Coordinates of C-alpha atoms in Angstrom, one line a residue:
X198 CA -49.0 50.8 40.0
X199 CA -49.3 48.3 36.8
X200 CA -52.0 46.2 37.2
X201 CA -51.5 42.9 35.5
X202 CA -54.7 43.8 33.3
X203 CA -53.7 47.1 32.4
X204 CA -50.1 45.4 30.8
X205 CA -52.7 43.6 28.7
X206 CA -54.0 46.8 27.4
X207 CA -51.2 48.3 26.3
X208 CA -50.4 45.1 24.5
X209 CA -53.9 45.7 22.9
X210 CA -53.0 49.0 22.0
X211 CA -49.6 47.9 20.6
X212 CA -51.3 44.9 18.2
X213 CA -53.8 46.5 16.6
X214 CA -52.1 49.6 16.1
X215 CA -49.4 47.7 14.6
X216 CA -52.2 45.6 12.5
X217 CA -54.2 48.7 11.3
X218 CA -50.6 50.6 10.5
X219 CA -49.7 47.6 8.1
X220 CA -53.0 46.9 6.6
X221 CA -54.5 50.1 6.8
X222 CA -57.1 48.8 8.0
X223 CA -58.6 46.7 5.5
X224 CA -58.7 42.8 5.7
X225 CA -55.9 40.9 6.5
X226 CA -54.5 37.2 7.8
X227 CA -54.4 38.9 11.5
X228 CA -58.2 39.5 12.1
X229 CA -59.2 36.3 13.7
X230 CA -56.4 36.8 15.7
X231 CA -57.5 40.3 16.8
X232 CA -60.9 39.2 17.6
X233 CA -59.8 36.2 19.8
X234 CA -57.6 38.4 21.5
X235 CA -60.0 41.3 22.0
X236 CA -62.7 38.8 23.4
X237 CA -59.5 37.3 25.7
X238 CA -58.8 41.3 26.7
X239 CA -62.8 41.4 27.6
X240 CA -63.0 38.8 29.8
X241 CA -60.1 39.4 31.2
X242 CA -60.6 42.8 32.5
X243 CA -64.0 42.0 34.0
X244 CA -63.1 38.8 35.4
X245 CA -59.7 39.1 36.7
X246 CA -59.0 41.0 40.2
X247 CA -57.2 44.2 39.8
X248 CA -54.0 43.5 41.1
X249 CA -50.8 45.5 41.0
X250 CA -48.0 43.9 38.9
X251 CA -45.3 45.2 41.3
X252 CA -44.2 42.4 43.5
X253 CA -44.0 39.7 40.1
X254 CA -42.6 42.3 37.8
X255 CA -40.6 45.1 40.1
X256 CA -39.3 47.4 37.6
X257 CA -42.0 46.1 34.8
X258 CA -43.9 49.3 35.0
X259 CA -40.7 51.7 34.7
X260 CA -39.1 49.8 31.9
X261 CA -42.7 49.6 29.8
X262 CA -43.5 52.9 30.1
X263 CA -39.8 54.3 29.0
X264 CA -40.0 52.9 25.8
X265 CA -43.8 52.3 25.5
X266 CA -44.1 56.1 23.8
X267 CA -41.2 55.0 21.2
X268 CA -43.5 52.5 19.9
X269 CA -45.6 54.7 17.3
X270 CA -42.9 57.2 15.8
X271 CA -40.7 54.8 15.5
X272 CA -43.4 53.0 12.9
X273 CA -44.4 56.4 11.7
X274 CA -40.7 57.1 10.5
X275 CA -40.6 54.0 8.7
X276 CA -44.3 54.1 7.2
X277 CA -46.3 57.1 7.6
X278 CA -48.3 55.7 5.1
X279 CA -49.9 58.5 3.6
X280 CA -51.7 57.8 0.3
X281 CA -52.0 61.0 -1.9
X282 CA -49.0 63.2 -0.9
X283 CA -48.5 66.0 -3.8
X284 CA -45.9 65.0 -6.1
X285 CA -43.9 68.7 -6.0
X286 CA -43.8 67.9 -1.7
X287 CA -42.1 64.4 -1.8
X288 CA -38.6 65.7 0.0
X289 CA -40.9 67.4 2.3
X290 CA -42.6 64.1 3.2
X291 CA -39.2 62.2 3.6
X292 CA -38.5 64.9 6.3
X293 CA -41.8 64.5 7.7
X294 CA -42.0 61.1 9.1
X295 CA -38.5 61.8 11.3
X296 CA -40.3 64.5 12.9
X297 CA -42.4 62.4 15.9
X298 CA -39.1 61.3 16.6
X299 CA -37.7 64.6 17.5
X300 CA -40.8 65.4 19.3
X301 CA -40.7 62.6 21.6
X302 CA -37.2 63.3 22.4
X303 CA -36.8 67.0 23.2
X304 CA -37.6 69.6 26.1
X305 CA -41.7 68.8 27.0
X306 CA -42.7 72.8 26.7
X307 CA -42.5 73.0 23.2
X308 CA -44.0 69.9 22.7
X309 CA -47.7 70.4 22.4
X310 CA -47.2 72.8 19.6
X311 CA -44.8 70.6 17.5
X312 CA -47.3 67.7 17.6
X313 CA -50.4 70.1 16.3
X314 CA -48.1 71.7 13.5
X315 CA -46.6 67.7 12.6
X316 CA -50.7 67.4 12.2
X317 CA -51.3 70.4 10.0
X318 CA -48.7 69.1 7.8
X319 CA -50.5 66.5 6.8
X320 CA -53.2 68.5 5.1
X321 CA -50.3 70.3 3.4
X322 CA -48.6 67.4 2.4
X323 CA -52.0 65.5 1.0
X324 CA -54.8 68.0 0.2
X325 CA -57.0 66.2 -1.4
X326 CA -57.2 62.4 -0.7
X327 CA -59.2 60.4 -2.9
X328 CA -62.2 59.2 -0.4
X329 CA -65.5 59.7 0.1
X330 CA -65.6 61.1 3.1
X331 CA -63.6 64.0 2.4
X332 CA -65.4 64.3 -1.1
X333 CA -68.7 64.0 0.1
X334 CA -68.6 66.0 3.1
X335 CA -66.5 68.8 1.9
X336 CA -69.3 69.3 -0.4
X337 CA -71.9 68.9 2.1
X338 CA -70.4 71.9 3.4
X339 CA -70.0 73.5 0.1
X340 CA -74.0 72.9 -0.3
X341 CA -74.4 74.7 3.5
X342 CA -72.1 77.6 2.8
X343 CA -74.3 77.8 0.0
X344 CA -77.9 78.0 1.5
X345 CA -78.3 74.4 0.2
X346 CA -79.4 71.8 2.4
X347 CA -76.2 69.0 2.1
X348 CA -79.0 66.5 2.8
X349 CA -81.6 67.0 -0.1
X350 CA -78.8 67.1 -2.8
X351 CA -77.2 64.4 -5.0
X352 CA -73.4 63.3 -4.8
X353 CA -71.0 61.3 -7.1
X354 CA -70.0 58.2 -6.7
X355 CA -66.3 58.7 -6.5
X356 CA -66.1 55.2 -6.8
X357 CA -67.8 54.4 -9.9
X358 CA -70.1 51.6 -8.2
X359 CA -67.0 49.3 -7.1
X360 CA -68.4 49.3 -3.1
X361 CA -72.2 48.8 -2.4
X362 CA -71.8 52.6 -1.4
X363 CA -74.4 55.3 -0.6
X364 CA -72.6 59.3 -1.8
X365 CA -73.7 62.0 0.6
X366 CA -73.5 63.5 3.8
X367 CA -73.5 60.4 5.8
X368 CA -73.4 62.0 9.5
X369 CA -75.6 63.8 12.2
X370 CA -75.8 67.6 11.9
X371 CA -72.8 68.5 14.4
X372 CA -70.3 67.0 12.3
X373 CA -71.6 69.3 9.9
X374 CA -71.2 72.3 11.7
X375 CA -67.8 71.9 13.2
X376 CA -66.7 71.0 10.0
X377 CA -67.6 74.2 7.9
X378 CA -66.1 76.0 10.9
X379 CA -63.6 74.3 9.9
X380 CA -63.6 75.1 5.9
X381 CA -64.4 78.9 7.1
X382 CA -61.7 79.3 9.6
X383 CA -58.9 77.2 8.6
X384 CA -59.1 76.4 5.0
X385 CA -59.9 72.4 5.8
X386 CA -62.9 70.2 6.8
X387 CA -60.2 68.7 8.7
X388 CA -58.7 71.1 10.6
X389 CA -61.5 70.6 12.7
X390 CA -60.3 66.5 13.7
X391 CA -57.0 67.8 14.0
X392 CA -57.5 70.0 16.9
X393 CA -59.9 67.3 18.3
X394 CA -57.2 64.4 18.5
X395 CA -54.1 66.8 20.0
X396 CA -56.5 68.6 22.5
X397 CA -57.7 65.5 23.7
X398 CA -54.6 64.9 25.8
X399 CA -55.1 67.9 28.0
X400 CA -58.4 66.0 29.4
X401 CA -55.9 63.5 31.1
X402 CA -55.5 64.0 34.6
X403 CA -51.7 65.3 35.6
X404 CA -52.2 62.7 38.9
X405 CA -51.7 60.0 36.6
X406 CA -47.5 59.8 36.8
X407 CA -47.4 58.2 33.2
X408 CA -49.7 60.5 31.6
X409 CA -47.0 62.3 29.9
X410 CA -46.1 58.9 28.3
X411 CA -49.6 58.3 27.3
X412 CA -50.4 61.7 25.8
X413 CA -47.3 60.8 23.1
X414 CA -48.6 57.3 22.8
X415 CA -52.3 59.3 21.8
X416 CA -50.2 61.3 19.7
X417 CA -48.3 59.6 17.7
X418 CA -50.3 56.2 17.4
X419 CA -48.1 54.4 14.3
X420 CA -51.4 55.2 11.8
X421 CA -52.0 59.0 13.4
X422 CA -51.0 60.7 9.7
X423 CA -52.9 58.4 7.5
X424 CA -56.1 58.7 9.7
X425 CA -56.0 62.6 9.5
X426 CA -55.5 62.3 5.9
X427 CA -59.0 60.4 5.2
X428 CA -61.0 62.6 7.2
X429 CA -63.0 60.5 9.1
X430 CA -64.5 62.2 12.1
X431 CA -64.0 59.9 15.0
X432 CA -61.9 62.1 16.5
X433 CA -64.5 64.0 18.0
X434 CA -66.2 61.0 19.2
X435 CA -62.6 60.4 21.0
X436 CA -62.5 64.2 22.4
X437 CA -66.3 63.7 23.6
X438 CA -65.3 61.1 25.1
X439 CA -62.1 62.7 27.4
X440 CA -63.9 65.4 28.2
X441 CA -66.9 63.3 29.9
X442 CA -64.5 61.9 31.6
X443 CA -62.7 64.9 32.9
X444 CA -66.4 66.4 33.8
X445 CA -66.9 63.3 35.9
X446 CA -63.7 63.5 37.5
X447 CA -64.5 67.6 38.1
X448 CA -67.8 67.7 38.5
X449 CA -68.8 69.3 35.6
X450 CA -72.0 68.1 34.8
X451 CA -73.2 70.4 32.5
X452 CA -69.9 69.8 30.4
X453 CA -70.8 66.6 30.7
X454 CA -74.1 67.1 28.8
X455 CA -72.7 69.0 26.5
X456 CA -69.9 66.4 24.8
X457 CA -72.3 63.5 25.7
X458 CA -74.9 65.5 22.8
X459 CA -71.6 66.2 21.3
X460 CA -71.2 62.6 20.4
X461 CA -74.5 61.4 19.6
X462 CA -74.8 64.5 17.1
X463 CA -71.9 63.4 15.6
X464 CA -72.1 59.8 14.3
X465 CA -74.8 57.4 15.1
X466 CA -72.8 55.4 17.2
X467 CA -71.3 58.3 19.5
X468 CA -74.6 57.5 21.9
X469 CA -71.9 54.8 23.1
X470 CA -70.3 57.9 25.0
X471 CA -73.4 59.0 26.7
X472 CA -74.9 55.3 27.4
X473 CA -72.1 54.0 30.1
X474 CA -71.6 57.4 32.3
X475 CA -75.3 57.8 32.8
X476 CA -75.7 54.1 33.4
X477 CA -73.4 54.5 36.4
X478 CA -75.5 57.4 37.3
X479 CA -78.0 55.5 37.4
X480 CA -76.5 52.6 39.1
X481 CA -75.2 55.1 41.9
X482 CA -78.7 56.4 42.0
X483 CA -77.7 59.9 41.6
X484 CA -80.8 60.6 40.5
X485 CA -81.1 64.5 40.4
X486 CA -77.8 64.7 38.4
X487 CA -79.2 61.8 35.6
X488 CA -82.0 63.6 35.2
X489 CA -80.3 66.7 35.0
X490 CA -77.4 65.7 32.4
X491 CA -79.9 63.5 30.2
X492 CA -82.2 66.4 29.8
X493 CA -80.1 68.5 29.1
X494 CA -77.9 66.2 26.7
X495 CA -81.3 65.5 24.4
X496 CA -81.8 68.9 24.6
X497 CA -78.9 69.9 22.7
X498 CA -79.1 66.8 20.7
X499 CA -82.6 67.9 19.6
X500 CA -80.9 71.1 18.7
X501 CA -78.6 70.0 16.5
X502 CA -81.1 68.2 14.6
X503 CA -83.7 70.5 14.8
X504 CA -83.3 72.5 11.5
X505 CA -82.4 69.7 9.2
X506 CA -86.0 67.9 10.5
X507 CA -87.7 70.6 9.7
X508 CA -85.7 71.4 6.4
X509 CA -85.9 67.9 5.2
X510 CA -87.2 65.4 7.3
X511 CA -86.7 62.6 4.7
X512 CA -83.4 63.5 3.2
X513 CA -82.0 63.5 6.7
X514 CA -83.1 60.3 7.7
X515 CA -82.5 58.6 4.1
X516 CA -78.7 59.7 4.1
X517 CA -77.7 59.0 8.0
X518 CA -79.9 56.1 8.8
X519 CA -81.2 54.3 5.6
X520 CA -77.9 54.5 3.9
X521 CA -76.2 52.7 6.3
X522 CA -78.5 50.3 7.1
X523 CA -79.1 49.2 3.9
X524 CA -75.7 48.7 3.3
X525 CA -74.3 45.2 2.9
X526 CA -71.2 44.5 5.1
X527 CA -67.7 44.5 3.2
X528 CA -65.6 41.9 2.8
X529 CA -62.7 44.5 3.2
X530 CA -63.3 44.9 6.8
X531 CA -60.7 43.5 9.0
X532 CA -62.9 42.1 11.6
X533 CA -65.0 38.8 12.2
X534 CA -67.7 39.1 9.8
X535 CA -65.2 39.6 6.8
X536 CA -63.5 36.9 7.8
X537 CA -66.6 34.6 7.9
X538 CA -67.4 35.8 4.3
X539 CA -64.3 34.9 3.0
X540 CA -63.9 31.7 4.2
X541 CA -67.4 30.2 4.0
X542 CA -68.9 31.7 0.8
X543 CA -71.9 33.4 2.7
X544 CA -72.9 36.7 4.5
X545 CA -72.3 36.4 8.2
X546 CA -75.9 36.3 9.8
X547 CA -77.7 39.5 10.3
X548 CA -78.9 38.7 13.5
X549 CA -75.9 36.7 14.5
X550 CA -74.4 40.4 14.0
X551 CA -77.3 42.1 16.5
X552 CA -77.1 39.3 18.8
X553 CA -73.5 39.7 19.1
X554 CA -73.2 43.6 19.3
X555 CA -76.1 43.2 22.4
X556 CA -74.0 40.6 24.2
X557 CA -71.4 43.2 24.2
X558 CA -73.3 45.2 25.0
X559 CA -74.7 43.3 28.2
X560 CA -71.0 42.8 29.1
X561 CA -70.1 46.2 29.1
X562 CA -72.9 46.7 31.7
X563 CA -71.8 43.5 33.6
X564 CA -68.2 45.4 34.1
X565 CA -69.6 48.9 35.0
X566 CA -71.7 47.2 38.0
X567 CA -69.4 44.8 38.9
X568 CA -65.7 47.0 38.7
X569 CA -66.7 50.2 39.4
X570 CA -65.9 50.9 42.4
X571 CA -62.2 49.7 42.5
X572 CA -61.7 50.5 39.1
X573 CA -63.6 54.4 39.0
X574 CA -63.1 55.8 36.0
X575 CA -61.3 53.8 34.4
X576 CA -64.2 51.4 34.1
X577 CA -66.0 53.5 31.8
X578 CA -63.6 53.6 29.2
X579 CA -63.2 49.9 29.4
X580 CA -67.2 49.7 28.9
X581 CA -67.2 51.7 25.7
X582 CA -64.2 49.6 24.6
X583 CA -66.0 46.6 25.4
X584 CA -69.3 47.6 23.8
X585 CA -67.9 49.3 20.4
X586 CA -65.2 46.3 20.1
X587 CA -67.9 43.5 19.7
X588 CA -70.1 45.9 17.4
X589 CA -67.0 46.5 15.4
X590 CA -65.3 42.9 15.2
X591 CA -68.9 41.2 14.6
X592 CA -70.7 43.9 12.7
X593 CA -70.8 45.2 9.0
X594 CA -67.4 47.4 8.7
X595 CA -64.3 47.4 10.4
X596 CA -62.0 49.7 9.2
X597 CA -59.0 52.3 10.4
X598 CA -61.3 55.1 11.9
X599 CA -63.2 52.1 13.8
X600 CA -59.8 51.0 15.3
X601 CA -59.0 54.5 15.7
X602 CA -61.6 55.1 18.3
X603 CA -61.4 51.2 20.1
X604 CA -57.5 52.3 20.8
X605 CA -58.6 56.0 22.3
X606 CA -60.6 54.0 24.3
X607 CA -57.8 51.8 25.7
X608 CA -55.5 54.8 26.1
X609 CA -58.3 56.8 28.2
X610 CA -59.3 53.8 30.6
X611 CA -55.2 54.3 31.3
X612 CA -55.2 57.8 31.9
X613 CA -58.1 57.6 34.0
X614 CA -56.7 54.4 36.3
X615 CA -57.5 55.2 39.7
X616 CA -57.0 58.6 39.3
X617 CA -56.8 60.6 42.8
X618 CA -56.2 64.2 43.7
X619 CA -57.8 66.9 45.7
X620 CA -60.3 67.2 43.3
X621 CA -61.0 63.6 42.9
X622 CA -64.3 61.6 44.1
X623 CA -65.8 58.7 42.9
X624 CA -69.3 58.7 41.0
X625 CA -71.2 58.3 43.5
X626 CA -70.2 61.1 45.6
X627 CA -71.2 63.5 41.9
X628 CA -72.7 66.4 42.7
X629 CA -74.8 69.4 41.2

């Protein structure tokens, strides 16, 4: 069933796809307008009883979910925005935005592996986007193929100083790794985000009845090819984050562990994965399997880190902690904070920022002990959409990959709605 709520979400997922497809992401009239609505979505699904849409709306569910899936190739075949396609592969990028089209419409066995070949494309089509991220960490891998450490050496400003912007290897250790398996293997740093986004689907429970709709909405959401295109590594924050919930829902704990550690060794904000499935540990007091998945999630955390610490202490914390925290917040960013600078003259308030990001924070919470036993899974997706949305909206930078993993986040918490099956029990029945 439909709840009323969960209508809301996909509405969610519909706007700001829409608004990061036509802006790409940068600042636009629409970003007071998302925030209201995203604080409206917040209170909404924790305050609101979880009630099926059925009786008011009888064939609202059936309807939406026909033509929900249309929604992002449709957009893709009339933008697929991508920024840096080689001149000599122009006719072959005319044809390419037709092809999620196709895909949606024709015989679901071949699907899987049309939609991961549509992806490769995209590195054919653009191989080499003009952004630091791809710059920067395609050399960082360069330097580690190399015997260099990425984090002791010096980067160019591919920008020429036009962003308050910090060159270098930005993120934790793991994104290093998987991404010069990438380079070695197939050719491409992000080859590696490519497999991460399609394989995600295949974490969504087959209980669900509309999960086939919601694998194509995860696969073609309308800005899919120009987020591939930049590089940007959230991605594997979004796979972490399916399979935690598939190792909840199978009791997998030490799976569990492992993408939780995934995440945090990532980016510095994939802890959000870890924080809101151990919490409901924790408020289940499944004690023996906290304990067990935390140590074993910082262990593996530790060892991703691990060389680099010993390597270069300094040059590992200067590039993925200093540089972003002494980073001013842009005025590009499509999110409150931009918004605030544009119109009033003035920075938006440092701790106005960390006072906001911790009341989301304490919301998520607030939902995850208040909805999680009728909600289940479900309700830890909300929680990390919750949490991540007011850091986003009210923090430094708000940009397409930030979007990118908010809307994963929306799409889980439906694949996960009260999921059932034969292999199905709720958190507090986990076991070892």
């Amino acid at each position: 069933m439909l709840a009323q709520g969960n209508l809301m979400t996909c509405f969610m997922i519909i706007l700001f796809g829409s608004a990061v497809w036509f802006s790409r992401g940068f600042y636009n009239a629409s970003a007071p307008l998302l925030v209201i609505l995203f604080v409206v979505w917040v209170f909404a699904r924790i305050l609101l009883p979880a009630r099926s849409a059925r009786n008011a709306f009888p064939k609202c569910e059936l309807y939406f979910y026909r033509f929900f899936p249309w929604f992002g190739p449709l957009m893709i075949a009339v933008n697929p925005d991508l920024m840096y396609v080689d001149p000599s592969l122009r006719w072959a990028y005319f044809l390419f935005r037709f092809v999620p089209i196709g895909i949606t419409a024709i015989a679901r066995r071949v699907l899987p592996f049309m939609v991961l070949l549509f992806y490769l494309t995209v590195l054919y089509l653009s191989p080499n986007p003009f952004i630091d991220v791809f710059h920067s960490n395609s050399s960082g891998v360069d330097y580690f193929l190399s015997g260099r450490n990425p984090y002791s050496q010096s980067y160019p400003d591919i920008y020429s100083g036009q962003f308050d912007y910090h060159p270098g290897f930005l993120y934790w250790p793991a994104a290093l790794y998987l991404q010069t398996v990438s380079k070695v293997i197939l050719g491409d740093i992000r080859a590696i985000l490519v497999i991460a986004w399609w394989g995600a689907v295949f974490c969504f429970p087959n209980t669900n009845r509309h999960s086939q709709a919601l694998r194509i909405i995860w696969w073609f959401i309308p800005f899919i090819a120009f987020a591939f295109e930049q590089a940007w590594l959230d991605p594997l924050l979004s796979l972490t984050a399916a399979t935690t919930l598939w190792s909840i829902k199978n009791r997998r704990w030490w799976l569990m562990a492992a993408a939780v550690a995934m995440a945090a060794s990532v980016k510095q904000y994939g802890f959000v994965v870890g924080l809101f499935p151990t919490t409901m540990l924790a408020l289940d007091r499944e004690w023996k399997v906290l304990v067990k998945v935390s140590l074993a999630a910082f262990i593996l955390f530790l060892f991703a880190l691990a060389p680099f610490l010993i390597w270069d202490t300094h040059g590992l914390l200067t590039m993925t902690i200093t540089a972003h925290t002494s980073a001013r917040a842009r005025p590009d960013a499509l999110n409150f904070t931009a918004f605030w600078m544009r119109h009033t003259g003035s920075p938006f308030p440092v701790f106005a920022q960390v006072g906001i990001t911790l009341y989301g924070f304490c919301l998520a919470v607030f939902h995850l002990i208040k909805n999680r036993e009728r909600r289940r899974l479900m309700v830890i997706a909300e929680s990390w959409a919750i949490a991540f949305g007011f850091a986003m909206l009210f923090g430094k930078f708000a940009f397409c990959n930030y979007y990118w993993l908010l809307i994963s986040f929306w799409i889980l918490s439906l694949a996960f709605e009260n999921v059932e099956g034969p292999d199905f029990k709720i958190l507090g029945e986990l076991r070892e």
